PDB file of C-alpha atoms in Angstrom:
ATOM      1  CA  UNK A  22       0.000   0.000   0.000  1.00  0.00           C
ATOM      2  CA  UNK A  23       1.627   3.126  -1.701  1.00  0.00           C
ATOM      3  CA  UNK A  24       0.217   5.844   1.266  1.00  0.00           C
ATOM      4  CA  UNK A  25       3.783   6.774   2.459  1.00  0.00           C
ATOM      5  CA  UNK A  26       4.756  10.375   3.644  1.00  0.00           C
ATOM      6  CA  UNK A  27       7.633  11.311   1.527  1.00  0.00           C
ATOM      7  CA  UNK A  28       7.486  15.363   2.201  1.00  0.00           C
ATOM      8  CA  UNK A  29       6.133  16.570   5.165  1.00  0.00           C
ATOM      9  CA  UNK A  30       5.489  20.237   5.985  1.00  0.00           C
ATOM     10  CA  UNK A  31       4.991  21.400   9.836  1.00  0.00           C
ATOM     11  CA  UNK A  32       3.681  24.860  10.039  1.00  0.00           C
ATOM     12  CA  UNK A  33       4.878  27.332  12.529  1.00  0.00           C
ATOM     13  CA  UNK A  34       3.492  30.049  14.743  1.00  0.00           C
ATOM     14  CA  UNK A  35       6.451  31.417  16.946  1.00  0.00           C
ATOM     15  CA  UNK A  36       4.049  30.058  20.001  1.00  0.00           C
ATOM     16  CA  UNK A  37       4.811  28.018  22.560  1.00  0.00           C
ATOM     17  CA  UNK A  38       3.055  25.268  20.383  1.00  0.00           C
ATOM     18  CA  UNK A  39       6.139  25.608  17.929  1.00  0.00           C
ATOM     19  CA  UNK A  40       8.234  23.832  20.390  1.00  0.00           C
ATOM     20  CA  UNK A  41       5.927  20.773  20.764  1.00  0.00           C
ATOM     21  CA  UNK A  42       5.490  20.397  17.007  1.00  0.00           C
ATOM     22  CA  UNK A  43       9.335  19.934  17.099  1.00  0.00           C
ATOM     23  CA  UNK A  44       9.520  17.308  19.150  1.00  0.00           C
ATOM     24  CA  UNK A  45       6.387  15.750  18.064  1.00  0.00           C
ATOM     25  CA  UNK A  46       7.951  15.949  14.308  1.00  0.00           C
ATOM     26  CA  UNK A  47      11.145  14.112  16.113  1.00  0.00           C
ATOM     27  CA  UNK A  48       8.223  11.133  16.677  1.00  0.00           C
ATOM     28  CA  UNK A  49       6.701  11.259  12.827  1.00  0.00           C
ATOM     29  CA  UNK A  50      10.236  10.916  11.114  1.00  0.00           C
ATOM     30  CA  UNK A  51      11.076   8.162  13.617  1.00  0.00           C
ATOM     31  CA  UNK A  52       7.760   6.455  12.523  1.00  0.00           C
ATOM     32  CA  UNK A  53       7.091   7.199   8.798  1.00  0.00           C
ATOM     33  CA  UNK A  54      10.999   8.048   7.946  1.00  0.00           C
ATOM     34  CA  UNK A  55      10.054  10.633   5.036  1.00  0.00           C
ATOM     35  CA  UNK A  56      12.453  12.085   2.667  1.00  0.00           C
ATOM     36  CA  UNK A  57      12.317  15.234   4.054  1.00  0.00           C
ATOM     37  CA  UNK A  58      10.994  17.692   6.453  1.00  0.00           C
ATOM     38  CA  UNK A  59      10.389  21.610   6.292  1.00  0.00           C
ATOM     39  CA  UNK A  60       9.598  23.500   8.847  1.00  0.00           C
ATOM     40  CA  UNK A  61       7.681  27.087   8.067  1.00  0.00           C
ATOM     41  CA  UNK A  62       6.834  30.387   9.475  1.00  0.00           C
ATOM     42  CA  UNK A  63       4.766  32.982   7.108  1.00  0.00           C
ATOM     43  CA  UNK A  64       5.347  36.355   8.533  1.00  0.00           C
ATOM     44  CA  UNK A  65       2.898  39.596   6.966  1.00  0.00           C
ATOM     45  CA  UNK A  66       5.658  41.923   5.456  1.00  0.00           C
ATOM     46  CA  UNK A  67       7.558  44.332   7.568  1.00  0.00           C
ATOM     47  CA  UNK A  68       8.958  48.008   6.610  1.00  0.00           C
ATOM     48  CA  UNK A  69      10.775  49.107   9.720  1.00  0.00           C
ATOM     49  CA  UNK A  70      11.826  52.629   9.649  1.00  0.00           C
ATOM     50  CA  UNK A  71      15.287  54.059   8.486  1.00  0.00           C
ATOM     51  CA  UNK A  72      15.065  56.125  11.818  1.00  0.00           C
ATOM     52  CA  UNK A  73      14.443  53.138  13.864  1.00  0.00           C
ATOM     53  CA  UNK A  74      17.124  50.968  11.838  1.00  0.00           C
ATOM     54  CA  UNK A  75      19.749  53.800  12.919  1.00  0.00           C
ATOM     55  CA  UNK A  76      19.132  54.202  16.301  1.00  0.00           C
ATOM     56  CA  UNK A  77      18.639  50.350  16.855  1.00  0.00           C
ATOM     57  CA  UNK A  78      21.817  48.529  15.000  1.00  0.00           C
ATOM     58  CA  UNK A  79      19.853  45.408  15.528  1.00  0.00           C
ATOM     59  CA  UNK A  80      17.392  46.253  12.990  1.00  0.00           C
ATOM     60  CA  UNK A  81      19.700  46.033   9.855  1.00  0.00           C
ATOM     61  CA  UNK A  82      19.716  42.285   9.613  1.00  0.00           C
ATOM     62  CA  UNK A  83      16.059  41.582   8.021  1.00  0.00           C
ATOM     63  CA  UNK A  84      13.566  40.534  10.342  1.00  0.00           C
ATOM     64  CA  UNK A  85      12.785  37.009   8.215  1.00  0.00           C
ATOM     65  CA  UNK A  86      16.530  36.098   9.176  1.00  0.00           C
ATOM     66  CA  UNK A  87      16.081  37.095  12.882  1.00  0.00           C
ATOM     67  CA  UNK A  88      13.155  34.963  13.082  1.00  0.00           C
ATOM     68  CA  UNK A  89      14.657  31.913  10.908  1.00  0.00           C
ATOM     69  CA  UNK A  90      17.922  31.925  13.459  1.00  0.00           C
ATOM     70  CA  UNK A  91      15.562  31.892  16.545  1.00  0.00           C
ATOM     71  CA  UNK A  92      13.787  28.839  15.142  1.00  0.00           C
ATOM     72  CA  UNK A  93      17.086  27.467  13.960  1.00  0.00           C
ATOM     73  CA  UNK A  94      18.040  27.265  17.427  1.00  0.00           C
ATOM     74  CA  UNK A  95      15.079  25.781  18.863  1.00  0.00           C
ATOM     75  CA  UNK A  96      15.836  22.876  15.999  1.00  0.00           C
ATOM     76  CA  UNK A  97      19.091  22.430  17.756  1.00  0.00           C
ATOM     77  CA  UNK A  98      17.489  21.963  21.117  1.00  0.00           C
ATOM     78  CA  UNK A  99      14.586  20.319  20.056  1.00  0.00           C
ATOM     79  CA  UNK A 100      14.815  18.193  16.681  1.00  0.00           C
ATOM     80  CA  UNK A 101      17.333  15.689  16.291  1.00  0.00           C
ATOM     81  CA  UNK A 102      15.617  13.214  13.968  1.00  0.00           C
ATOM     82  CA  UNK A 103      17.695  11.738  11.285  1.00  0.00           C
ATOM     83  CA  UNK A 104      16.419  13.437   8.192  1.00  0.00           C
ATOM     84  CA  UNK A 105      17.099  16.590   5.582  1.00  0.00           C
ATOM     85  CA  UNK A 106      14.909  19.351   7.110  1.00  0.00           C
ATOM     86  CA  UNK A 107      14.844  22.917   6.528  1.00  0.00           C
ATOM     87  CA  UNK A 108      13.771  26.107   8.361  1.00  0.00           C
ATOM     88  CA  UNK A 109      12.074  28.369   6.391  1.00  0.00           C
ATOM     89  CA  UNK A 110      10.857  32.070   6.970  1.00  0.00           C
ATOM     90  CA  UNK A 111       8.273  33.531   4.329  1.00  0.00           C
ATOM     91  CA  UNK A 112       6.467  36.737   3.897  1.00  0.00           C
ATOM     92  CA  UNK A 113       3.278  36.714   2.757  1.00  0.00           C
ATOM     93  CA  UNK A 114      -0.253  36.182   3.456  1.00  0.00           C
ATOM     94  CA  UNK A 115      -0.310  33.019   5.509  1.00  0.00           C
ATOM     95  CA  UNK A 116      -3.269  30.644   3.624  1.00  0.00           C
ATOM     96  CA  UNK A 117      -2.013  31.719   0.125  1.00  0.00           C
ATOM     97  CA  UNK A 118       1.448  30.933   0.935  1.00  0.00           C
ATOM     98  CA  UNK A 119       1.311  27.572   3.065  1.00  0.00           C
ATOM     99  CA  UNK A 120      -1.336  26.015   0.353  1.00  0.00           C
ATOM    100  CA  UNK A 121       1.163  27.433  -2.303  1.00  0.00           C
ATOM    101  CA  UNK A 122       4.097  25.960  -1.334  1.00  0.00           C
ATOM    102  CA  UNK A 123       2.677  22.424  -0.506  1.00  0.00           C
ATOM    103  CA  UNK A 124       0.889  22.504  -3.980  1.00  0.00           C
ATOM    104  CA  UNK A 125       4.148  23.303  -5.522  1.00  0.00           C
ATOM    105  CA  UNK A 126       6.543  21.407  -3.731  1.00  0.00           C
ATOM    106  CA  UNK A 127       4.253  18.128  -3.639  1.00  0.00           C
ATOM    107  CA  UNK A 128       4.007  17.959   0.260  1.00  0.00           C
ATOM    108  CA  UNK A 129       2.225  14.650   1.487  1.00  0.00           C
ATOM    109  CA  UNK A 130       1.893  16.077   4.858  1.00  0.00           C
ATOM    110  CA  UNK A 131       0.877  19.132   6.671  1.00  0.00           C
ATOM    111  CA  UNK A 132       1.022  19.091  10.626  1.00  0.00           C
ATOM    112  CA  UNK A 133      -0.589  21.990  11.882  1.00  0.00           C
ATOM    113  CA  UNK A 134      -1.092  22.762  16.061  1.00  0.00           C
ATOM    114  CA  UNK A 135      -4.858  23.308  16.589  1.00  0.00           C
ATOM    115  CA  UNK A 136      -4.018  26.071  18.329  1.00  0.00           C
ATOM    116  CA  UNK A 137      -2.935  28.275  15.103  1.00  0.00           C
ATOM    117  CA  UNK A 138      -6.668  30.209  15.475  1.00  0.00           C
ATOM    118  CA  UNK A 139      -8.807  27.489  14.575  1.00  0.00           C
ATOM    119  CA  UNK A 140     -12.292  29.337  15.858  1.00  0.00           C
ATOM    120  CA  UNK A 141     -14.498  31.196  14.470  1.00  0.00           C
ATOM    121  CA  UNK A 142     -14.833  31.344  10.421  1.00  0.00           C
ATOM    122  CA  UNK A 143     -11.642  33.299   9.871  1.00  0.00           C
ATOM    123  CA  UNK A 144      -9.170  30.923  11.847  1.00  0.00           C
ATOM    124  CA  UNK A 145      -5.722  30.213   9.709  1.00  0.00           C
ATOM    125  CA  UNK A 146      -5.890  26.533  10.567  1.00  0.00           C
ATOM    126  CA  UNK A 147      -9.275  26.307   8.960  1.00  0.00           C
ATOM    127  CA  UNK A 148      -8.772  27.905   5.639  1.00  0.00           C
ATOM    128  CA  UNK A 149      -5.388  26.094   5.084  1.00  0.00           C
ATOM    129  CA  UNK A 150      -7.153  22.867   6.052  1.00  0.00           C
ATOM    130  CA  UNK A 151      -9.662  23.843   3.597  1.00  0.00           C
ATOM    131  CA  UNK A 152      -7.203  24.857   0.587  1.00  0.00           C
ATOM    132  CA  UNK A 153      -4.087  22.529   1.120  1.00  0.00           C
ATOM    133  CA  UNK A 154      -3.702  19.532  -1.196  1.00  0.00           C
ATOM    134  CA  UNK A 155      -2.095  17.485   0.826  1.00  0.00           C
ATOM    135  CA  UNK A 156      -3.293  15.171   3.942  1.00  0.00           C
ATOM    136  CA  UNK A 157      -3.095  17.488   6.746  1.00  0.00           C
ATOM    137  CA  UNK A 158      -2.498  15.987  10.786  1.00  0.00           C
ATOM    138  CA  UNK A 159      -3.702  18.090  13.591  1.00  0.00           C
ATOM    139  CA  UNK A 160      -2.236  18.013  16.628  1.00  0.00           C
ATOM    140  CA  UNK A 161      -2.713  19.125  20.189  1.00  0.00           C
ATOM    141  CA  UNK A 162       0.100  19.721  22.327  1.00  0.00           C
ATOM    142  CA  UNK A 163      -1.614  16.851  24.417  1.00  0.00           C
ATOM    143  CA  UNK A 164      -1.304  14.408  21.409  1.00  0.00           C
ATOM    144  CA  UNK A 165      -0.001  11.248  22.449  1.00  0.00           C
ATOM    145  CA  UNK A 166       3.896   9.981  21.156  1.00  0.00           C
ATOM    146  CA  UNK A 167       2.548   6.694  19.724  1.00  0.00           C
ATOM    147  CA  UNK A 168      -0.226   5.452  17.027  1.00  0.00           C
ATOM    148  CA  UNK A 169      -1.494   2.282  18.500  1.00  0.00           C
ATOM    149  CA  UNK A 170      -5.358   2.457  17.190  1.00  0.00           C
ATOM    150  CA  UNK A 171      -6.801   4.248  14.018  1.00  0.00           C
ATOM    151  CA  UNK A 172     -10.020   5.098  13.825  1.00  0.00           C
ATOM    152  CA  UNK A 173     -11.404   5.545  11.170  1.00  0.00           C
ATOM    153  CA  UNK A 174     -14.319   7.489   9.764  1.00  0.00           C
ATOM    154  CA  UNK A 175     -16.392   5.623   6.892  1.00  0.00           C
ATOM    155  CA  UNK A 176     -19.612   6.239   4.873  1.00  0.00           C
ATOM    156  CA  UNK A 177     -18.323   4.001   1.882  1.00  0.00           C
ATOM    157  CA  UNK A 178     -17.615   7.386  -0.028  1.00  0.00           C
ATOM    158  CA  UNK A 179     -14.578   7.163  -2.273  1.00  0.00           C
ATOM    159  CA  UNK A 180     -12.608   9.444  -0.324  1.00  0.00           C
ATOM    160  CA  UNK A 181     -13.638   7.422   2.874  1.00  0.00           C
ATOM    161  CA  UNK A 182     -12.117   4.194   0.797  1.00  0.00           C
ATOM    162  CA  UNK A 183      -8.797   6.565   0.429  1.00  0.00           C
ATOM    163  CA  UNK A 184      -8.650   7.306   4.236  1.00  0.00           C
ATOM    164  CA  UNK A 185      -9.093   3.821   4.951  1.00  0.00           C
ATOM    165  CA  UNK A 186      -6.446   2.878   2.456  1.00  0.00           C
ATOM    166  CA  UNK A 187      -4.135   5.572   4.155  1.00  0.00           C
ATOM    167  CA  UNK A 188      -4.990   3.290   7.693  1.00  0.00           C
ATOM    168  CA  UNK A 189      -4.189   0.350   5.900  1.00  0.00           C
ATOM    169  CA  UNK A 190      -0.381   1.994   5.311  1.00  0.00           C
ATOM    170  CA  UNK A 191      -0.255   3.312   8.814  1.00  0.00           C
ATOM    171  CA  UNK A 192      -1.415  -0.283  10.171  1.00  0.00           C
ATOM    172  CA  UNK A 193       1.770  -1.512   8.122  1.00  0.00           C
ATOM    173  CA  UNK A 194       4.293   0.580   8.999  1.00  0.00           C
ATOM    174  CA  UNK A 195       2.965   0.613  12.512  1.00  0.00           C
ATOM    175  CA  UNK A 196       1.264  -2.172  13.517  1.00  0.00           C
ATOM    176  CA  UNK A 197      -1.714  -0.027  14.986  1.00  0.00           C
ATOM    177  CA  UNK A 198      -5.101  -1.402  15.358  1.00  0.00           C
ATOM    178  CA  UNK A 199      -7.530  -0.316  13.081  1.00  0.00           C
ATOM    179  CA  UNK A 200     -11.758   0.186  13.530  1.00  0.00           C
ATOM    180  CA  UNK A 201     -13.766   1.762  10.961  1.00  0.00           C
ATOM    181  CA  UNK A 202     -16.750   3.753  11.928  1.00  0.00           C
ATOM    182  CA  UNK A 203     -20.396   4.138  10.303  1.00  0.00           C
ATOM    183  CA  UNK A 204     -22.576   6.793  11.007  1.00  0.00           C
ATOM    184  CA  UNK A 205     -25.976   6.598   9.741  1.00  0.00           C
ATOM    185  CA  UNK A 206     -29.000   8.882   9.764  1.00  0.00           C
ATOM    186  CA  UNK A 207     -32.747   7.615   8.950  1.00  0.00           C
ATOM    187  CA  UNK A 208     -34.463  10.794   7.048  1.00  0.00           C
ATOM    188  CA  UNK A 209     -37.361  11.491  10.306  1.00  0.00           C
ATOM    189  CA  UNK A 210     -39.798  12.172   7.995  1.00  0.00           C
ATOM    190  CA  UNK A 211     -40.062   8.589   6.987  1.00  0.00           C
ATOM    191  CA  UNK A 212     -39.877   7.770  10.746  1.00  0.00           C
ATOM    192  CA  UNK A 213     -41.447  10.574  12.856  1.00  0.00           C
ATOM    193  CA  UNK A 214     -42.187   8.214  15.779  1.00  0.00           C
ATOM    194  CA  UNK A 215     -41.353   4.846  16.664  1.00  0.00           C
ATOM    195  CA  UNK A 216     -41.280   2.765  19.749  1.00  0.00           C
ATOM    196  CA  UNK A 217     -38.585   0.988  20.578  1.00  0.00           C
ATOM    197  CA  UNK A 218     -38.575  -2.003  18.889  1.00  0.00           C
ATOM    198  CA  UNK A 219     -39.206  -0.428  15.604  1.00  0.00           C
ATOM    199  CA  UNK A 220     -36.052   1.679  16.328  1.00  0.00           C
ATOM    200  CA  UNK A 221     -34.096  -1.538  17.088  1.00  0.00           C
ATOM    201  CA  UNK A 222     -35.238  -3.257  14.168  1.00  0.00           C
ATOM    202  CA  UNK A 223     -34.468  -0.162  12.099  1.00  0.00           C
ATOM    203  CA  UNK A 224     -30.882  -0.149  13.728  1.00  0.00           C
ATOM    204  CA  UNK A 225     -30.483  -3.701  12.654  1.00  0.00           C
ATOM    205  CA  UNK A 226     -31.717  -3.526   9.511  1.00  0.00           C
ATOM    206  CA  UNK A 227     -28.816  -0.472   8.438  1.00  0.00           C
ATOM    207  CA  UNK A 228     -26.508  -2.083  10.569  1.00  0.00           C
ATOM    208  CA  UNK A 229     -26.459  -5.056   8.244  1.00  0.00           C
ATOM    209  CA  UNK A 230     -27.224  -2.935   5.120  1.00  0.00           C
ATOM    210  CA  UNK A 231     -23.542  -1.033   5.622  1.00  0.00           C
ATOM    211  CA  UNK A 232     -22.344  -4.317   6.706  1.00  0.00           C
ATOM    212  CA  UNK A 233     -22.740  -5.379   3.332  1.00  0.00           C
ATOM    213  CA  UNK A 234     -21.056  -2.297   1.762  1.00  0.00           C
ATOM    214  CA  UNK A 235     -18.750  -1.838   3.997  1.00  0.00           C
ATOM    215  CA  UNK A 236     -18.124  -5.776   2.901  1.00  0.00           C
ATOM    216  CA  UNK A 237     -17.679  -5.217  -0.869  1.00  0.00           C
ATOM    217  CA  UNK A 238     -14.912  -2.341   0.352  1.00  0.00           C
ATOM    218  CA  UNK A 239     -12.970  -4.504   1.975  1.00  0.00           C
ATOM    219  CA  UNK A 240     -13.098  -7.367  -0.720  1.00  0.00           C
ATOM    220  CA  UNK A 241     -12.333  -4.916  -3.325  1.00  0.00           C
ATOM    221  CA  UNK A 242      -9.186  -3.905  -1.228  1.00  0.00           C
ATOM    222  CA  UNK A 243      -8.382  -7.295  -0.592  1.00  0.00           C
ATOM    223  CA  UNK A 244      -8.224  -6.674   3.533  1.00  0.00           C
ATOM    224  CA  UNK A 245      -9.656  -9.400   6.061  1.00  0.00           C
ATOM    225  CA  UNK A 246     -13.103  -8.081   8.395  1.00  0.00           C
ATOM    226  CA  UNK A 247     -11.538  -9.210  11.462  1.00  0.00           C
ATOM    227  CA  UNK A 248      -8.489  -7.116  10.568  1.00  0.00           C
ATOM    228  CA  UNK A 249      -9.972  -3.980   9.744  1.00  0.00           C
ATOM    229  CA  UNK A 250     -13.564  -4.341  11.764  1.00  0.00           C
ATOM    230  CA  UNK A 251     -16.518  -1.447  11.433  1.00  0.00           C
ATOM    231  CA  UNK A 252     -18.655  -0.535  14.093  1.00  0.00           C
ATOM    232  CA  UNK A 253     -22.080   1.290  13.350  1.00  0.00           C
ATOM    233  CA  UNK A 254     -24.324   3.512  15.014  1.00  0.00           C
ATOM    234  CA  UNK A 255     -27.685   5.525  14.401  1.00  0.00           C
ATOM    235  CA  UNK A 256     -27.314   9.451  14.074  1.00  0.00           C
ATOM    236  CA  UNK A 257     -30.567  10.852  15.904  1.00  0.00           C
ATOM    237  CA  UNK A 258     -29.188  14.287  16.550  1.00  0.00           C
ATOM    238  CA  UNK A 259     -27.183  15.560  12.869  1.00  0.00           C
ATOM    239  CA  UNK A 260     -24.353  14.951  15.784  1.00  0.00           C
ATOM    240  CA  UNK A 261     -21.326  12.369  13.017  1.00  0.00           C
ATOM    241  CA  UNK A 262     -18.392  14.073  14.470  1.00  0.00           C
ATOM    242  CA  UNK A 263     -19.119  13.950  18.264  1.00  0.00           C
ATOM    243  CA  UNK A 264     -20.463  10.596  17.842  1.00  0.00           C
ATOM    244  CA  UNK A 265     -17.293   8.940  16.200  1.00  0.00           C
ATOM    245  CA  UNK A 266     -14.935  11.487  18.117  1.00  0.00           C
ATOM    246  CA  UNK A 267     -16.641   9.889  21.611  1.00  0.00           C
ATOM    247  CA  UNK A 268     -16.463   5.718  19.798  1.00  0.00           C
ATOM    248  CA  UNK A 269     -12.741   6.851  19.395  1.00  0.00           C
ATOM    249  CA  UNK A 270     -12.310   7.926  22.931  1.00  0.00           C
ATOM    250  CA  UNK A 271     -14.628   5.323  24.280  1.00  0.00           C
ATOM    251  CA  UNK A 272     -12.510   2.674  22.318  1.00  0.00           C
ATOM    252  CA  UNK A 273      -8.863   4.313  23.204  1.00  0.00           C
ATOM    253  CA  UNK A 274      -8.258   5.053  20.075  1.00  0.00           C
ATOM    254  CA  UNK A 275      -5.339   7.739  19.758  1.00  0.00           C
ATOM    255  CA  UNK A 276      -5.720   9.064  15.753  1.00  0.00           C
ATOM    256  CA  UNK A 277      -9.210   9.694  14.113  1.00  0.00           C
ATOM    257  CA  UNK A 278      -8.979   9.556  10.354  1.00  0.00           C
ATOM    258  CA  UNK A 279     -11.576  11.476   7.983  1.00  0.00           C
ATOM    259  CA  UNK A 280     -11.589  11.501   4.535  1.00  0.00           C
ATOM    260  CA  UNK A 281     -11.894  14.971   3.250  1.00  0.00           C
ATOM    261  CA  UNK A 282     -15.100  15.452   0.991  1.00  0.00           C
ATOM    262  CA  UNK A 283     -14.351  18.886  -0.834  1.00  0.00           C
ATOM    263  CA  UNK A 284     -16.763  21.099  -2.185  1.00  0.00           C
ATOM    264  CA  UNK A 285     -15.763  22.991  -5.146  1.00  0.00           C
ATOM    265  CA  UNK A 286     -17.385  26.780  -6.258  1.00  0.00           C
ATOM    266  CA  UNK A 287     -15.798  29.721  -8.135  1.00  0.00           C
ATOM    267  CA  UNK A 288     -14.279  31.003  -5.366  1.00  0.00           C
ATOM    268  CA  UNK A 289     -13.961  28.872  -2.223  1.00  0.00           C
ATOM    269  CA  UNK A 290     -13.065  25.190  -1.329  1.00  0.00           C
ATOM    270  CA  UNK A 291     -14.159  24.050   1.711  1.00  0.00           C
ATOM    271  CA  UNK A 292     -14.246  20.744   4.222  1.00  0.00           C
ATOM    272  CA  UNK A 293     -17.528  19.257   4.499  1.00  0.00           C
ATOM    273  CA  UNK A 294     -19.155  19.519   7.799  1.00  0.00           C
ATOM    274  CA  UNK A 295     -18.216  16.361   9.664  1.00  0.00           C
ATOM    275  CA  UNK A 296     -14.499  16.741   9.205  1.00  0.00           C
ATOM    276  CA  UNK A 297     -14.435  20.144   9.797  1.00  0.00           C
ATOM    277  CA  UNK A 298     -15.964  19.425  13.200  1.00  0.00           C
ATOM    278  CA  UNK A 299     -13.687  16.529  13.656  1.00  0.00           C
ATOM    279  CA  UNK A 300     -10.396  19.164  13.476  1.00  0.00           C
ATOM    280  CA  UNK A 301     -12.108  21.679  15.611  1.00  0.00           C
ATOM    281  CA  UNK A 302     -11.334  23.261  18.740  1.00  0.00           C
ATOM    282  CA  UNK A 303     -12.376  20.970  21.853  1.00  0.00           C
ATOM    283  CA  UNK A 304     -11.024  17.567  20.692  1.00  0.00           C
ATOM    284  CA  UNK A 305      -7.668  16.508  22.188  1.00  0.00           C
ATOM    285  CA  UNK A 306      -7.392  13.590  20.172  1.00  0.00           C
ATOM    286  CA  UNK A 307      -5.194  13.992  16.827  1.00  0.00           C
ATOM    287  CA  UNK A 308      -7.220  13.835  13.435  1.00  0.00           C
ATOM    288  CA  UNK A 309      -5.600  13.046  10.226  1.00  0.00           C
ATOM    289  CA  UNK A 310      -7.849  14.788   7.455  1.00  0.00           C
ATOM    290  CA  UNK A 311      -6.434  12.895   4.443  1.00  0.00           C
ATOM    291  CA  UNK A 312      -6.929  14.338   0.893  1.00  0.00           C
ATOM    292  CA  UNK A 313      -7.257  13.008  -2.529  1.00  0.00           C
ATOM    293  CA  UNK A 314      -4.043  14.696  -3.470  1.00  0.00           C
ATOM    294  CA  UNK A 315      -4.292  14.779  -7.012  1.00  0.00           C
ATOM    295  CA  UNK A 316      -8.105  16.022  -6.916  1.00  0.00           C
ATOM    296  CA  UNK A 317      -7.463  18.545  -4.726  1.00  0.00           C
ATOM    297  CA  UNK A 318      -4.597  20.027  -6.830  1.00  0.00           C
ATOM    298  CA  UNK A 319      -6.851  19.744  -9.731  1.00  0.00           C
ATOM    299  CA  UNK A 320      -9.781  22.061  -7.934  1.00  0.00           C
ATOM    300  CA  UNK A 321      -7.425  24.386  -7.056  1.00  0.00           C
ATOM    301  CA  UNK A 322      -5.749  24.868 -10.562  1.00  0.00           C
ATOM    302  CA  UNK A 323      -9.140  25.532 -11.552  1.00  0.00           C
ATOM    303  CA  UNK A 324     -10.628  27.963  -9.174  1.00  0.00           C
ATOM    304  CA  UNK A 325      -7.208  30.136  -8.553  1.00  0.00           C
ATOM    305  CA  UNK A 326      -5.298  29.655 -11.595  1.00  0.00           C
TER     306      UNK A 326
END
């Protein structure tokens, strides 16, 4: 299974969250040995002053390189993986430059600190979620140092195939457990009321219906049940993320995976609403939103090209 992480960008914020992304990078190498790493801070331009520059020496050297050196020696202290990496420093507009450079430079991997403003519809960590081809890993600075149980998110969608494909690597290179999870929703006009016994037999009846599907995945990927097992539960509330998000915690599992369904328009890409939930703000556990890479490089082309 061809899923590996060959280029892997961690993004930066110059918070105290940039120091646990360093040693939680130390961690990924050791466990997915990529090619090579880059580590990234996008600055908004600065103009400092020839008045300030003259009565502060300091200010000559450019502040890009004054910020590159700081986080050059916090690699020192902190990363000592065996890999290439490099620091980089780049001015821009933060979105437009991360999703640039991982569209152009083929990154498989983004790892991003939920912390980097994801609330609220403007957050950083949202849009570049949103925009970035590539699979992108969340992390809190709670995340756990091992991957010992995947769990993963599945509504027999293609790109909920590709995440469990990507689980399939992980399992490999890892030897993690993996459970697949199936969240289904009966349409409550067609079942306004129901006592319980019709519920149960309603529950059974879908249970064994994605059974089925979830059976012609796994034959068509050529993976045994009882290695890669799905669970299912009944969606009363619209609630798919905080009911997989609780099965993963419930289960002790310490990565959620979600396949990223994107929707395309003239001007925006975004996640769809279960995933997006899944990588928001109150979840400690670490989610893996993996992308169809080539898909998702296509869209963009199309929309900002």
């Amino acid at each position: 299974m061809n899923k590996k992480f060959n280029k892997i960008l961690v993004c930066l914020d110059l918070t105290e969250m940039d120091d646990f992304l360093f040693r939680y990078t130390n961690f990924i190498v050791d466990t997915f040995t990529p090619s090579s790493v880059v580590f990234m801070h996008v600055m908004h331009p600065v103009e400092i002053p020839d008045e300030i520059k003259s009565s502060f020496p300091g200010f000559n050297e450019p502040v890009d390189q004054l910020v590159r050196e700081e986080l050059e020696e916090k690699a020192k202290e902190l990363f000592n993986a065996k890999v290439d990496f490099s620091i980089q420093v780049k001015q821009g507009l933060t979105t437009e430059t991360i999703v640039g450079y991982a569209k152009n430079n083929k990154i498989d991997l983004a790892i991003m600190g939920k912390k980097i403003g994801y609330t609220g519809e403007g957050g950083i960590t949202r849009k570049v979620t949103s925009l970035i081809p590539s699979s992108v890993l969340l992390v809190t600075e709670t995340a756990p140092y091992n991957i010992n149980h995947l769990w993963v998110r599945m509504d027999f969608s293609k790109i909920s195939i590709e995440a469990l494909k990507m689980a399939q690597s992980i399992k490999e290179q890892t030897g993690a457990k993996v459970t697949c999870h199936n969240v289904f929703k009966l349409p409550l006009n067609y079942f306004p009321q129901q006592t319980e016994k019709q519920e149960k037999r309603l529950l059974d009846q879908m249970t064994k219906h994605g059974r089925k599907e979830y059976q012609k995945i796994i034959k068509k990927l050529n993976i045994k049940e009882e290695e890669f097992p799905c669970e299912f539960s009944m969606n009363k509330e619209g609630g798919e993320a905080q009911i997989l998000y609780h099965k993963a915690v419930q289960n002790q599992a310490d990565l959620i995976l979600s396949g990223s369904k994107m929707k395309s328009g003239l001007t925006h890409v975004i996640l769809d609403n279960t995933s997006e939930k899944l990588a928001g703000g109150g979840k400690t556990l670490p989610v893996l939103i993996v992308k169809d890479k080539k898909l998702s490089t296509g869209i963009l082309e199309r929309i900002f090209d």
